[in-house]
Short mmCIF file of C-alpha atoms in Angstrom, two decimals:
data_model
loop_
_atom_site.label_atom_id
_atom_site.label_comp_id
_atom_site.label_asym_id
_atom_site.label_seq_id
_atom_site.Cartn_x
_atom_site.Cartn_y
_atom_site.Cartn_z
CA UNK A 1050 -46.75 -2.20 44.07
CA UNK A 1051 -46.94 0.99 42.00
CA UNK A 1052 -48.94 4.75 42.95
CA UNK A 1053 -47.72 7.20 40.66
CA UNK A 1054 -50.71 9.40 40.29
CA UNK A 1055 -53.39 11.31 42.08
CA UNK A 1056 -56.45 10.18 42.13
CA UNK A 1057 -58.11 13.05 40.96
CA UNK A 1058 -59.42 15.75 38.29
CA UNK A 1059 -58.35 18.87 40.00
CA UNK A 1060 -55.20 20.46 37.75
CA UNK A 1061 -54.50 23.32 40.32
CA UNK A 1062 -50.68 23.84 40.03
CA UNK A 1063 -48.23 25.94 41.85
CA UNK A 1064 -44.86 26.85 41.96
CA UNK A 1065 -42.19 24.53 43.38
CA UNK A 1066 -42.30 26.79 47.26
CA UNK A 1067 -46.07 26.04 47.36
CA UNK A 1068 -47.87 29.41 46.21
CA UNK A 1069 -51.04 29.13 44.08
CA UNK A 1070 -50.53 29.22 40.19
CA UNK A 1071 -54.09 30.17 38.08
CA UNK A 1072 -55.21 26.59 36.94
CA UNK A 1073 -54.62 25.17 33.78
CA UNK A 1074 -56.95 24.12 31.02
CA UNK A 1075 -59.97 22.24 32.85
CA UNK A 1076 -63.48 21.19 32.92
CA UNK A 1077 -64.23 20.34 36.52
CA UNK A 1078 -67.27 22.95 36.34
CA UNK A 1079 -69.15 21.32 33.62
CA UNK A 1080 -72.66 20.71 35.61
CA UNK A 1081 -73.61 18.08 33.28
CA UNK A 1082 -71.24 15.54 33.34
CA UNK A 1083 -72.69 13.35 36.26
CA UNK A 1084 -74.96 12.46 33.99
CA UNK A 1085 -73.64 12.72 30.94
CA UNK A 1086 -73.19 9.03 28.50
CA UNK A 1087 -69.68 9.47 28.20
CA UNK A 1088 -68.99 9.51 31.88
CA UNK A 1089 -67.08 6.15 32.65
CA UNK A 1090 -68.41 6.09 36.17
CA UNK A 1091 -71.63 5.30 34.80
CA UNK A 1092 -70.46 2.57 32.67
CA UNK A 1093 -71.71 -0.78 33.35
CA UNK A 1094 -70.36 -3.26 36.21
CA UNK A 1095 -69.38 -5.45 33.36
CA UNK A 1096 -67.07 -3.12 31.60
CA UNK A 1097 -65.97 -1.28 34.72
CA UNK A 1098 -64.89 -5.02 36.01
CA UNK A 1099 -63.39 -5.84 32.14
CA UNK A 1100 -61.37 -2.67 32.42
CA UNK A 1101 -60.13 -2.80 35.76
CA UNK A 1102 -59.26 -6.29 34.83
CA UNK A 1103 -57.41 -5.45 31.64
CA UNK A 1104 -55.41 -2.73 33.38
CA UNK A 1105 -54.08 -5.10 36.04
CA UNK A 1106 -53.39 -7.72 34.13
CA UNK A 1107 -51.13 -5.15 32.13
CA UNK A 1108 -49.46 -3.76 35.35
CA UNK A 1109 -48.84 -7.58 35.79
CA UNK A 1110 -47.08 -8.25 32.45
CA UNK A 1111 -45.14 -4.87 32.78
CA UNK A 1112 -43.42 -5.74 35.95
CA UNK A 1113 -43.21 -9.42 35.52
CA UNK A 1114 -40.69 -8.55 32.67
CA UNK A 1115 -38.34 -6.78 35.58
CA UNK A 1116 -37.91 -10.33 37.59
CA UNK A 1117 -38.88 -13.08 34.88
CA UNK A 1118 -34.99 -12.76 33.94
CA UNK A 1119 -33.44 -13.39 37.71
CA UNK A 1120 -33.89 -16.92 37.36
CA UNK A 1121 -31.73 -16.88 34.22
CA UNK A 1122 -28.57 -15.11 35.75
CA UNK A 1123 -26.33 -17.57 35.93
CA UNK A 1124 -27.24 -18.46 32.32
CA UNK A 1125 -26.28 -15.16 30.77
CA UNK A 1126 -23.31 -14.72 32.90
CA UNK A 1127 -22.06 -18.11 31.43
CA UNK A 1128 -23.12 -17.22 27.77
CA UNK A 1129 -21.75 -13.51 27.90
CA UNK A 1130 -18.63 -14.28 30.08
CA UNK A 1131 -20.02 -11.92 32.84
CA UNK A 1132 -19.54 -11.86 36.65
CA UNK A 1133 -22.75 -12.12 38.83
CA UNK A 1134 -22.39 -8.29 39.76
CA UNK A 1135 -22.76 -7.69 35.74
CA UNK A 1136 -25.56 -10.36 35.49
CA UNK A 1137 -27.74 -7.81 37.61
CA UNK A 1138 -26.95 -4.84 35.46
CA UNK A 1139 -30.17 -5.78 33.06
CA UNK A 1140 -32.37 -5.89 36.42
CA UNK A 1141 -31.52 -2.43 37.86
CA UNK A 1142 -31.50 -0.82 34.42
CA UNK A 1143 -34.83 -2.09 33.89
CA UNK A 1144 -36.18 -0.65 36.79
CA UNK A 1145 -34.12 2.90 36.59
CA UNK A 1146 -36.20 2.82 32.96
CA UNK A 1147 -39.65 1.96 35.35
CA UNK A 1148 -38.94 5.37 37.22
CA UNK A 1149 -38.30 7.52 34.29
CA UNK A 1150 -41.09 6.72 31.94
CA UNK A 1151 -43.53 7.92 33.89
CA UNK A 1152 -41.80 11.02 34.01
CA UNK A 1153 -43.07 11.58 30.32
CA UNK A 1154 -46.51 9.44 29.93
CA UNK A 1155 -48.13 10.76 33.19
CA UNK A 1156 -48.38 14.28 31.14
CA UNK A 1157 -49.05 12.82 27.94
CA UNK A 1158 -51.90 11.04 28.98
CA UNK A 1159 -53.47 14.06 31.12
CA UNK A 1160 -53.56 15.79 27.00
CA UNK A 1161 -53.58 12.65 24.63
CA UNK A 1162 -56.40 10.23 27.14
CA UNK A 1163 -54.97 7.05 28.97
CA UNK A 1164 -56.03 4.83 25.69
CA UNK A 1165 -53.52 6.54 23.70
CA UNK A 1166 -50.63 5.99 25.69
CA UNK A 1167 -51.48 2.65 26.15
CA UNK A 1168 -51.49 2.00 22.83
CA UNK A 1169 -47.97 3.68 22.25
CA UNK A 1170 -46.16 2.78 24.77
CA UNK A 1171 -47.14 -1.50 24.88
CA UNK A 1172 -46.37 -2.30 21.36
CA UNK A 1173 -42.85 -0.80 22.61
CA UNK A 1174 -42.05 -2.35 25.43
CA UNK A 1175 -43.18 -5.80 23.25
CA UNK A 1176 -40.06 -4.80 21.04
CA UNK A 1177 -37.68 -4.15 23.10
CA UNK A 1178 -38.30 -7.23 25.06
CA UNK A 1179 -37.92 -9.25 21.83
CA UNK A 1180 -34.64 -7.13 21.26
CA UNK A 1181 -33.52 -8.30 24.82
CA UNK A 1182 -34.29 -11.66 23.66
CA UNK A 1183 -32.35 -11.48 20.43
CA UNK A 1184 -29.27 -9.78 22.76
CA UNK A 1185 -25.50 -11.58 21.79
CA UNK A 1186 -23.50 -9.19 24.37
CA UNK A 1187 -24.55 -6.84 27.43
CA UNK A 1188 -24.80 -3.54 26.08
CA UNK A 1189 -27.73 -4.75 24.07
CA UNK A 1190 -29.44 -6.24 26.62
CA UNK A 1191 -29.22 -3.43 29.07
CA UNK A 1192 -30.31 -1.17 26.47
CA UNK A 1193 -33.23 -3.10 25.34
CA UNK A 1194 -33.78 -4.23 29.09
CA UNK A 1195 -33.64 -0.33 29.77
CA UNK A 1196 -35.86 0.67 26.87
CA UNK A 1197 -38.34 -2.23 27.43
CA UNK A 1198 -38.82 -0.50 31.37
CA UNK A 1199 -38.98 2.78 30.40
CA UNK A 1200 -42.01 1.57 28.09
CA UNK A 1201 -43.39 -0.95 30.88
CA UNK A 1202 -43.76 1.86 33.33
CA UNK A 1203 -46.75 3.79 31.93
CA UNK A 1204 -48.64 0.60 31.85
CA UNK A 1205 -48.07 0.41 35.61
CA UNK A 1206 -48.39 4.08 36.33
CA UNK A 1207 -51.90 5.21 34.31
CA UNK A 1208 -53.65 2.07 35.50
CA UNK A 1209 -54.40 3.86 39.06
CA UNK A 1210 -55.36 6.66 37.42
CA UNK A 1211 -57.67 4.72 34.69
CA UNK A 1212 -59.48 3.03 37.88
CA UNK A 1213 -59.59 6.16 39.09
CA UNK A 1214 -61.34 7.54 36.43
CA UNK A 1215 -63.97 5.11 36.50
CA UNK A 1216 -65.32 5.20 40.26
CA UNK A 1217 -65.82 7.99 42.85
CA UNK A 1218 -63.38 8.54 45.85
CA UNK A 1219 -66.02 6.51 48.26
CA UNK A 1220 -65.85 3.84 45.73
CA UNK A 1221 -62.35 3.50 44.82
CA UNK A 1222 -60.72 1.98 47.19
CA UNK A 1223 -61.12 -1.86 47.05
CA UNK A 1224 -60.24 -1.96 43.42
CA UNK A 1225 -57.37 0.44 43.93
CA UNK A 1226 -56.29 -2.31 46.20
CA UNK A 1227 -56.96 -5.29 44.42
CA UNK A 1228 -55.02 -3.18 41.18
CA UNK A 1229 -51.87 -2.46 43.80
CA UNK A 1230 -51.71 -6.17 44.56
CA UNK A 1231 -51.36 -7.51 41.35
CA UNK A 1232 -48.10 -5.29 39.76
CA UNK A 1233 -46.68 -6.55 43.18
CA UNK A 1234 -47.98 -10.28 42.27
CA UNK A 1235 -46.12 -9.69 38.70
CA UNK A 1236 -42.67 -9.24 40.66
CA UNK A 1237 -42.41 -11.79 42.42
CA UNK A 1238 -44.93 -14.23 39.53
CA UNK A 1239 -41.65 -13.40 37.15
CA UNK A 1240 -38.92 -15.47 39.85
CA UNK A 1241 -41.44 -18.01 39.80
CA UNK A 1242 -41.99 -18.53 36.29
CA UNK A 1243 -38.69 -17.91 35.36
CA UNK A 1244 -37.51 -20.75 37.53
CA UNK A 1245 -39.29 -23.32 35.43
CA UNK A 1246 -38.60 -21.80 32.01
CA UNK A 1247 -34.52 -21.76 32.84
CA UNK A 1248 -34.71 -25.16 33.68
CA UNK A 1249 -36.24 -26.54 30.69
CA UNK A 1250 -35.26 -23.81 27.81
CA UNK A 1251 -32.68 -21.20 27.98
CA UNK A 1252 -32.77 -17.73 29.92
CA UNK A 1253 -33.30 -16.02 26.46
CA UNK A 1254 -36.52 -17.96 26.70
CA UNK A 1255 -37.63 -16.02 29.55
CA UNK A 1256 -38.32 -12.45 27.14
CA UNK A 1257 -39.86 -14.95 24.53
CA UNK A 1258 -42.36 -15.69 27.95
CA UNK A 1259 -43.00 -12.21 28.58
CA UNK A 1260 -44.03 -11.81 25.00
CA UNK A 1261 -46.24 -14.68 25.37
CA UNK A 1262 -47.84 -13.24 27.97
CA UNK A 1263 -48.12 -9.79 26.83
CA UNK A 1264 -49.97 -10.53 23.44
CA UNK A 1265 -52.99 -11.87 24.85
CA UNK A 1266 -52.94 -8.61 27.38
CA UNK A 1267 -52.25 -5.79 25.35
CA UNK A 1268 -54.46 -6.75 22.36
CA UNK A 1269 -57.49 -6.35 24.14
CA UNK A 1270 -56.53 -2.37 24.60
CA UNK A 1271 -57.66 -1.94 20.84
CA UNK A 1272 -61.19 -2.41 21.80
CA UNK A 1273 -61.49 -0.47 24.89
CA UNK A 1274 -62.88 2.89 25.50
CA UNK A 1275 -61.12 6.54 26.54
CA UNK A 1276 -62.00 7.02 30.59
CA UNK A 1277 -60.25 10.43 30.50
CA UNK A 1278 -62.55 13.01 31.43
CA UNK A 1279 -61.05 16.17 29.64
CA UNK A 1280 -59.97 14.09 26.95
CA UNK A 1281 -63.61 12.86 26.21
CA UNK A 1282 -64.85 16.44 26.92
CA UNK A 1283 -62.70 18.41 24.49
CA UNK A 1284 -65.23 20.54 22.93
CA UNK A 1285 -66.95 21.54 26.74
CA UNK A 1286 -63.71 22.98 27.45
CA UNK A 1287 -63.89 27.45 27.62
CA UNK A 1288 -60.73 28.24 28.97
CA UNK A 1289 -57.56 29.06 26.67
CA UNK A 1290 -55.13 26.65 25.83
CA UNK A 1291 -51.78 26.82 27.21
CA UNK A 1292 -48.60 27.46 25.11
CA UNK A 1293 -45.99 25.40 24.90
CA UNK A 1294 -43.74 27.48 27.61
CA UNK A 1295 -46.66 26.85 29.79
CA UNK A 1296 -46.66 23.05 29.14
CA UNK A 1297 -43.00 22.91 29.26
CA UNK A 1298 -42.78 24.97 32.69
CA UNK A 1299 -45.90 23.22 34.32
CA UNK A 1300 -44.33 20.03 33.06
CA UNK A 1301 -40.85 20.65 34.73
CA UNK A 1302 -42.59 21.83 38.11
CA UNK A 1303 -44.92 19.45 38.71
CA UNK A 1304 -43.14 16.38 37.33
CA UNK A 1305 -39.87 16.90 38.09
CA UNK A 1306 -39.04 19.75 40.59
CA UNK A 1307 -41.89 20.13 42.83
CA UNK A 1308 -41.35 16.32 43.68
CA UNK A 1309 -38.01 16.41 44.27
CA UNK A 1310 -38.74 19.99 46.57
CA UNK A 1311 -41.06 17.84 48.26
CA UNK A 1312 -39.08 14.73 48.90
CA UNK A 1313 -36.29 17.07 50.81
CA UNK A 1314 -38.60 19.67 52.78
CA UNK A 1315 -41.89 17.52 53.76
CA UNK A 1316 -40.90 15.08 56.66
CA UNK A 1317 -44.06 13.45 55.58
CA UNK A 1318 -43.18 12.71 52.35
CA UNK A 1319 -39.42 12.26 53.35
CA UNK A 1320 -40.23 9.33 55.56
CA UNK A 1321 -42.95 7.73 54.31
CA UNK A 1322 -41.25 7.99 50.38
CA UNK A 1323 -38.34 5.98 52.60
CA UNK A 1324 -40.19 3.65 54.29
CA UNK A 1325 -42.26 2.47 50.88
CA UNK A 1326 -39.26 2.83 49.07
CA UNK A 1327 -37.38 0.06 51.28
CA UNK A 1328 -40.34 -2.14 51.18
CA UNK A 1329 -40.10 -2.28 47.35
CA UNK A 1330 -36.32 -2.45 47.56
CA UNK A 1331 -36.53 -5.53 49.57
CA UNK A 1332 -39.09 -7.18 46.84
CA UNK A 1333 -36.06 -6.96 44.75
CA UNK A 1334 -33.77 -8.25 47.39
CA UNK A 1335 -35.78 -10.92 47.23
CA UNK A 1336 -36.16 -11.61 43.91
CA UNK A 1337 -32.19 -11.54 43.60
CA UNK A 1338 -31.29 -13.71 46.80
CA UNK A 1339 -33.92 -16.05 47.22
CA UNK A 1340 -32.82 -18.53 44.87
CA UNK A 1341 -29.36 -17.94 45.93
CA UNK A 1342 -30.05 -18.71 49.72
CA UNK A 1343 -32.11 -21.83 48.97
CA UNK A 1344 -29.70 -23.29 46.80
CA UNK A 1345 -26.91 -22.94 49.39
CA UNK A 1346 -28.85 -23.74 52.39
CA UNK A 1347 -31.40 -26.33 50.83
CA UNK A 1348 -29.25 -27.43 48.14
CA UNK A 1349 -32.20 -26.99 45.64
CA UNK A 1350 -32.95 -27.18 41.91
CA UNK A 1351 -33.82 -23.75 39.83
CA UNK A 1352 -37.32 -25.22 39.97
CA UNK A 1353 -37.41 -26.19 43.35
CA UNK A 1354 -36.01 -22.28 43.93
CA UNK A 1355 -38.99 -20.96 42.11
CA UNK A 1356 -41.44 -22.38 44.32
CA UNK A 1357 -39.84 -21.09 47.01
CA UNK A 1358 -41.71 -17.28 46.05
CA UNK A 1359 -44.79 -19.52 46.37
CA UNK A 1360 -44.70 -18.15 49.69
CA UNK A 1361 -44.14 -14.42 49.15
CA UNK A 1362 -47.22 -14.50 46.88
CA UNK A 1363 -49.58 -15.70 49.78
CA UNK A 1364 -47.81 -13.23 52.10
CA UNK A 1365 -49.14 -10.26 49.27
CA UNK A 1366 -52.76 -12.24 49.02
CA UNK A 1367 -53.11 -12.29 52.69
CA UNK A 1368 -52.29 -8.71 52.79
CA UNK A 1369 -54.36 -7.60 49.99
CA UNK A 1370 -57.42 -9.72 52.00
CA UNK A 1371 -56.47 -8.26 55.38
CA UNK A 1372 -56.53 -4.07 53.72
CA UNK A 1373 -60.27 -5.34 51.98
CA UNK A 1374 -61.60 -5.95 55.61
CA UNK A 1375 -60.03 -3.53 56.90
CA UNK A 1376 -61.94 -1.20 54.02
CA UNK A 1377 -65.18 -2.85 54.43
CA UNK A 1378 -65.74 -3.27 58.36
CA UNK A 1379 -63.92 0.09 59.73
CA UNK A 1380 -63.24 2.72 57.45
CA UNK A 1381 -66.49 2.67 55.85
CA UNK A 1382 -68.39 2.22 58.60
CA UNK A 1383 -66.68 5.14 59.97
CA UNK A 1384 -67.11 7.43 56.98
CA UNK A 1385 -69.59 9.41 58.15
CA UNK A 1386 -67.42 10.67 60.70
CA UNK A 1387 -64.72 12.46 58.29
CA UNK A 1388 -62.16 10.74 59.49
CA UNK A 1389 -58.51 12.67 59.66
CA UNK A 1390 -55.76 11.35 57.09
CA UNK A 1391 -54.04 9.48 60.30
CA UNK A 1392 -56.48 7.03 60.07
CA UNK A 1393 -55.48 5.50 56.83
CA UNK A 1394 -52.32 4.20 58.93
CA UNK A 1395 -53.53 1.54 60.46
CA UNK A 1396 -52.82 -1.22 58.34
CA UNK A 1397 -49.27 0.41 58.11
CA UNK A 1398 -49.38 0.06 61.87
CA UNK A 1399 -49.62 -3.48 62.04
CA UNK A 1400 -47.14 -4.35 59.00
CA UNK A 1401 -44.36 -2.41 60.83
CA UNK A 1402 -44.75 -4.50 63.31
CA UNK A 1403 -44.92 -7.41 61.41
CA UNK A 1404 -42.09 -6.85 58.92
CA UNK A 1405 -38.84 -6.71 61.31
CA UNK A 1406 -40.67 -9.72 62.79
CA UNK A 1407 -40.70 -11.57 59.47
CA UNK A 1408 -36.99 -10.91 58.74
CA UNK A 1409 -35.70 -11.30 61.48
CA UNK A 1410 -37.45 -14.97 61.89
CA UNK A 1411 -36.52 -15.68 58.13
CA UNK A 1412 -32.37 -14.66 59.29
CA UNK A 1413 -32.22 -17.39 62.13
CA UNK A 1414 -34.10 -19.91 60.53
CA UNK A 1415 -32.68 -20.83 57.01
CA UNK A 1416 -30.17 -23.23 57.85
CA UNK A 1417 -30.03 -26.91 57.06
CA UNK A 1418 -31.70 -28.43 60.10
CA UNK A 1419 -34.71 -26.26 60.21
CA UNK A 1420 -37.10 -27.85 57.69
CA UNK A 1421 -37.30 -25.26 54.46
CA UNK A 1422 -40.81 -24.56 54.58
CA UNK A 1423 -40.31 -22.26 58.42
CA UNK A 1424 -38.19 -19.97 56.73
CA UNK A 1425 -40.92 -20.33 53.63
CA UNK A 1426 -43.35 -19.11 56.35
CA UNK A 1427 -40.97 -16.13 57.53
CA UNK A 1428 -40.90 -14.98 54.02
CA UNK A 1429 -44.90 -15.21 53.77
CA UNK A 1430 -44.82 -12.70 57.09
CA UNK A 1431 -42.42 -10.14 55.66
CA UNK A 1432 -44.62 -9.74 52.45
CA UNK A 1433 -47.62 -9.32 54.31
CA UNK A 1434 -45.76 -6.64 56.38
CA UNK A 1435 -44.55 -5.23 53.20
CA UNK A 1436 -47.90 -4.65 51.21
CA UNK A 1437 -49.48 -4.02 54.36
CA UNK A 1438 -47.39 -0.73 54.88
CA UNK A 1439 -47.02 0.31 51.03
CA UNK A 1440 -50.49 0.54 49.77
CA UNK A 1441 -51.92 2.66 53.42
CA UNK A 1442 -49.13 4.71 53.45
CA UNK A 1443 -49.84 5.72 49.70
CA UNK A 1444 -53.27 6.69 50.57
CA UNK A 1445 -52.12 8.51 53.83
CA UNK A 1446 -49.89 10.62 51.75
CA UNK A 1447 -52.93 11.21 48.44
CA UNK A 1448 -55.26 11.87 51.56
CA UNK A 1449 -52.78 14.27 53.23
CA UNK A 1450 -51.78 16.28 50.05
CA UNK A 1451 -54.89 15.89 48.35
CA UNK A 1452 -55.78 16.79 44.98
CA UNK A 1453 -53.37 19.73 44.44
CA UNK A 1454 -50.63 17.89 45.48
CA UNK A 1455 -50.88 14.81 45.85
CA UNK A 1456 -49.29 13.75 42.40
CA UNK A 1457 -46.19 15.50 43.45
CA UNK A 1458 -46.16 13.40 46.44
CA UNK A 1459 -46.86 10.30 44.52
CA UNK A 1460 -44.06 11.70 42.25
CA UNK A 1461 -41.70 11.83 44.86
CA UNK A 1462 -42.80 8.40 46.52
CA UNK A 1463 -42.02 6.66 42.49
CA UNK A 1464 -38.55 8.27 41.98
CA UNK A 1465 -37.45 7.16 45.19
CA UNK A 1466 -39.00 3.75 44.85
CA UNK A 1467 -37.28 3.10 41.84
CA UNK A 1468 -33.96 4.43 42.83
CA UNK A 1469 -33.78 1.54 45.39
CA UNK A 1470 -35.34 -0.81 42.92
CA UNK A 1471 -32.47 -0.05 41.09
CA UNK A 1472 -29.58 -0.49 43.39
CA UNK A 1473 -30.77 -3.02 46.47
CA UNK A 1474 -30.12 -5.83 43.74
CA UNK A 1475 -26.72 -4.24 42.85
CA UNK A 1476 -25.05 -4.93 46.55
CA UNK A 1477 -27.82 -7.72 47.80
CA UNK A 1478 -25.07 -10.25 46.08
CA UNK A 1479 -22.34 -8.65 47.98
CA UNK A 1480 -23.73 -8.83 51.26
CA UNK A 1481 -24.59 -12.24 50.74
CA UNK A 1482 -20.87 -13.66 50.02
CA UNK A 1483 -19.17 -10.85 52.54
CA UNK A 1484 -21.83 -11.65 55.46
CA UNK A 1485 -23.66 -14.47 55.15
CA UNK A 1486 -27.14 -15.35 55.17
CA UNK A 1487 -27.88 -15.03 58.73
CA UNK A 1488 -26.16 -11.40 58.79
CA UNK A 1489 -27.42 -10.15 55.49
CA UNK A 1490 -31.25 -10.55 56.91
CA UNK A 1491 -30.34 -9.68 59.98
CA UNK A 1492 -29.29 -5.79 59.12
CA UNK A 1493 -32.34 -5.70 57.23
CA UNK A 1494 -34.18 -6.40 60.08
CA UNK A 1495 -32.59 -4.42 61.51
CA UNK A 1496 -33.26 -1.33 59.58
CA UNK A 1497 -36.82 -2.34 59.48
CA UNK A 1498 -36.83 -2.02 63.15
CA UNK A 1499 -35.32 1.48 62.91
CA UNK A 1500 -38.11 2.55 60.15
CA UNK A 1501 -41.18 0.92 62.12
CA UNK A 1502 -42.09 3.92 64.38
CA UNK A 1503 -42.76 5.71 61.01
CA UNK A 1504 -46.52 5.26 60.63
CA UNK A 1505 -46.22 5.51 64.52
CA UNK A 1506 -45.05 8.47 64.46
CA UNK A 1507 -47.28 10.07 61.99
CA UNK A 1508 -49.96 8.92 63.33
CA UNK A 1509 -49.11 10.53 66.64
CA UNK A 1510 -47.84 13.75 65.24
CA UNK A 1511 -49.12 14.03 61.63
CA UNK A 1512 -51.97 16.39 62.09
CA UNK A 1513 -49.31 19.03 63.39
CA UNK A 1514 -47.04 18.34 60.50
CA UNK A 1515 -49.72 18.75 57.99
CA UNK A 1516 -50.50 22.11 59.68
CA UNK A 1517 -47.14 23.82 59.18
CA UNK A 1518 -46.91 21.82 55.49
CA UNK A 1519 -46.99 24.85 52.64
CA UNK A 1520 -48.40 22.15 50.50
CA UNK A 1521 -51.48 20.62 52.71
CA UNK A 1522 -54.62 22.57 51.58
CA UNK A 1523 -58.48 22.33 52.59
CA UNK A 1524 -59.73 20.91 50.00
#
């Protein structure tokens, strides 16, 4: 479930109250590169499939890692003489290191090419996960754990962009979605897995897994090409280069204040950032009190709590399916009528809906006389909901913002996301023991309820907000 860039080559940058900056380096004027060999958008089917392939199976691995070690809690707090409050600690700082890394590689592969980065950062996060495995006390493995995210996250991040690179904005879509379902697949894939490894080996087998799994991805990456444009076009490239004040000050607006301006004075950014941000936050929710809830309620094994996520993975498979159709048999047959940004809402529509729904369903009905597989189903329904309002809401905000700035948007959306990432796990065990099952759900049902009129709401009055927005620009 990760958009941290724009999905675009414009490099138009401002200053942090929205006035026009003069553009940096760029070669969106060279006439010949629509038909130029290097050009990855005319690379064949095959390779365009191999890459897209390779880059989700990546985003996959990367935040696999993040849950794979939930399962294994108990485990470590045992071995390390930890509560269950510490036991979480390598979970949140694994995701706080997801939201700063791509804080650094989103710049670095706008100058060096996505290739490069990937082939920096992966061969880190591969050691650090083996130094997680190889942890004897906590600060280790939260450092490694912390390390290994930081060094995860680019592999998450530059995959939009890499797809990006590859197809044309009326041809992007469907394998933008398929490529936000499957880092969304990883988290809740790592629970899953994890269960079954824990029972049979111990939880320091679950990094030796990730490994496993990340050799076989990442080696691949040697043999693939640069999709950058401007880094394949070097020589094409007239304008002067900036210095490094330049760099430094475009890279401390655009990265780090101009999303955080954004976050505070855009209601569109403010709400939706939110509302996305809670979805994810409840993935980890998830991930954290699944097990816990079916082994109190249901009485069941580690592996029997594994399967449980069984369910949240068709809920994200039925909501990838349902955003496809939704692609093929309305938007484009409507694209000849330039439709308005509101439009992307719809699926977001229908998952608000849906979510509250799900959780609310899931809070009354996990208790020992209703069979286990109802509140299975609930679950199913609330990840549905959940991807179904994350990835149209992303593409409301890139298609509201556009190319100017639309990665500070995205920027804003990823900080926040990973800021609840962080800390929903931290109290989820909390709320569990102080409230119960039944009340836990229930408030976040609750809160779900309050958030649904979001996409409502934008849809409704959206145009009007764009239109006093300093940062909305015909484009």
């Amino acid at each position: 479930m990760q958009n941290d860039h724009v999905l675009s080559e414009s490099n138009l940058e401002g200053q942090v109250d929205g006035s026009t900056a003069k553009p940096l380096t760029t070669i969106d004027h060279y006439d010949g590169w629509a038909t130029d060999p290097k050009n990855p958008q005319l690379w064949t089917r095959r390779r365009k499939i191999a890459t897209i392939s390779l880059v989700s199976s990546i985003g996959f691995v990367c935040t696999m890692g993040s849950s794979i070690y939930a399962p294994g809690r108990e485990q470590v707090a045992a071995e390390l003489g930890l509560s269950d409050e510490a036991s979480v600690l390598p979970i949140t700082f694994y995701n706080a290191g997801m939201g700063l890394g791509p804080l650094i590689a989103s710049p670095l592969s706008e100058s060096l090419g996505r290739r490069a980065v990937y082939l920096v950062v992966l061969p880190l996060f591969s050691l650090f996960v083996l130094g997680s495995a190889l942890a004897h006390n906590l600060v280790t493995l939260i450092v490694c754990r912390f390390l290994a995210g930081v060094f995860a996250s680019p592999g998450v991040a530059i995959a939009a962009a890499t797809i990006s690179d590859l197809y044309t904005p009326a041809e992007r879509a469907i394998p933008l979605i398929i490529y936000y379902t499957t880092p969304t697949l990883g988290a809740l894939f790592g629970p899953l897995i994890g269960g079954f490894v824990v029972s049979h080996k111990s939880w320091r087998w679950t990094a030796w897994t990730t490994l496993f799994f990340a050799g076989p991805v990442f080696l691949p990456m040697l043999f693939t090409r640069e999709s950058y444009k401007k880094v394949l076009l070097p020589r094409r490239d007239t304008t002067p280069r900036t210095s490094w004040h330049q760099a430094v000050q475009h890279f401390l607006t655009h990265h780090l204040l101009r999303p955080l301006h954004m976050l505070v004075t855009e209601p569109i950014v403010s709400f939706l950032c939110l509302y996305m941000s809670f979805q994810f936050g409840l993935l980890y929710a998830f991930v954290v009190s699944s097990p816990k809830i079916y082994s109190e309620v249901y009485n069941f094994s580690p592996t029997s709590q594994a399967l449980t996520f069984i369910g949240l993975i068709i809920g994200v498979l039925l909501a990838s399916l349902f955003l496809i159709l939704l692609e093929l048999f309305y938007y484009r047959s409507h694209a000849l009528q330039t439709p308005q940004p509101e439009s992307r809402l719809h699926g977001a529509m229908v998952g608000s809906v849906c979510l509250p729904l799900g959780l609310l369903l899931f809070a009354t009905l996990v208790r020992p006389n209703v069979p286990f597989i109802i509140p299975i189903i609930a679950q199913t329904l609330t990840m549905f909901a959940s991807l179904s309002i994350y990835i149209p809401s992303g593409s409301y905000l890139l298609a509201s913002y556009g190319a100017t700035w639309g990665a500070s948007a995205s920027g804003a959306n990823s900080f926040l996301r990973y800021a609840l990432a962080a800390s929903f796990p931290l109290f989820t065990d909390r709320m569990l023991a102080g409230l119960g099952p039944l009340r836990a759900e229930i408030i976040w049902a609750a809160l779900a309820a309050l958030m649904a009129g979001i996409p409502w709401a934008m849809r409704r009055w959206g145009p009007a907000l764009r239109a006093r927005s300093k940062y909305v620009v015909d484009e």
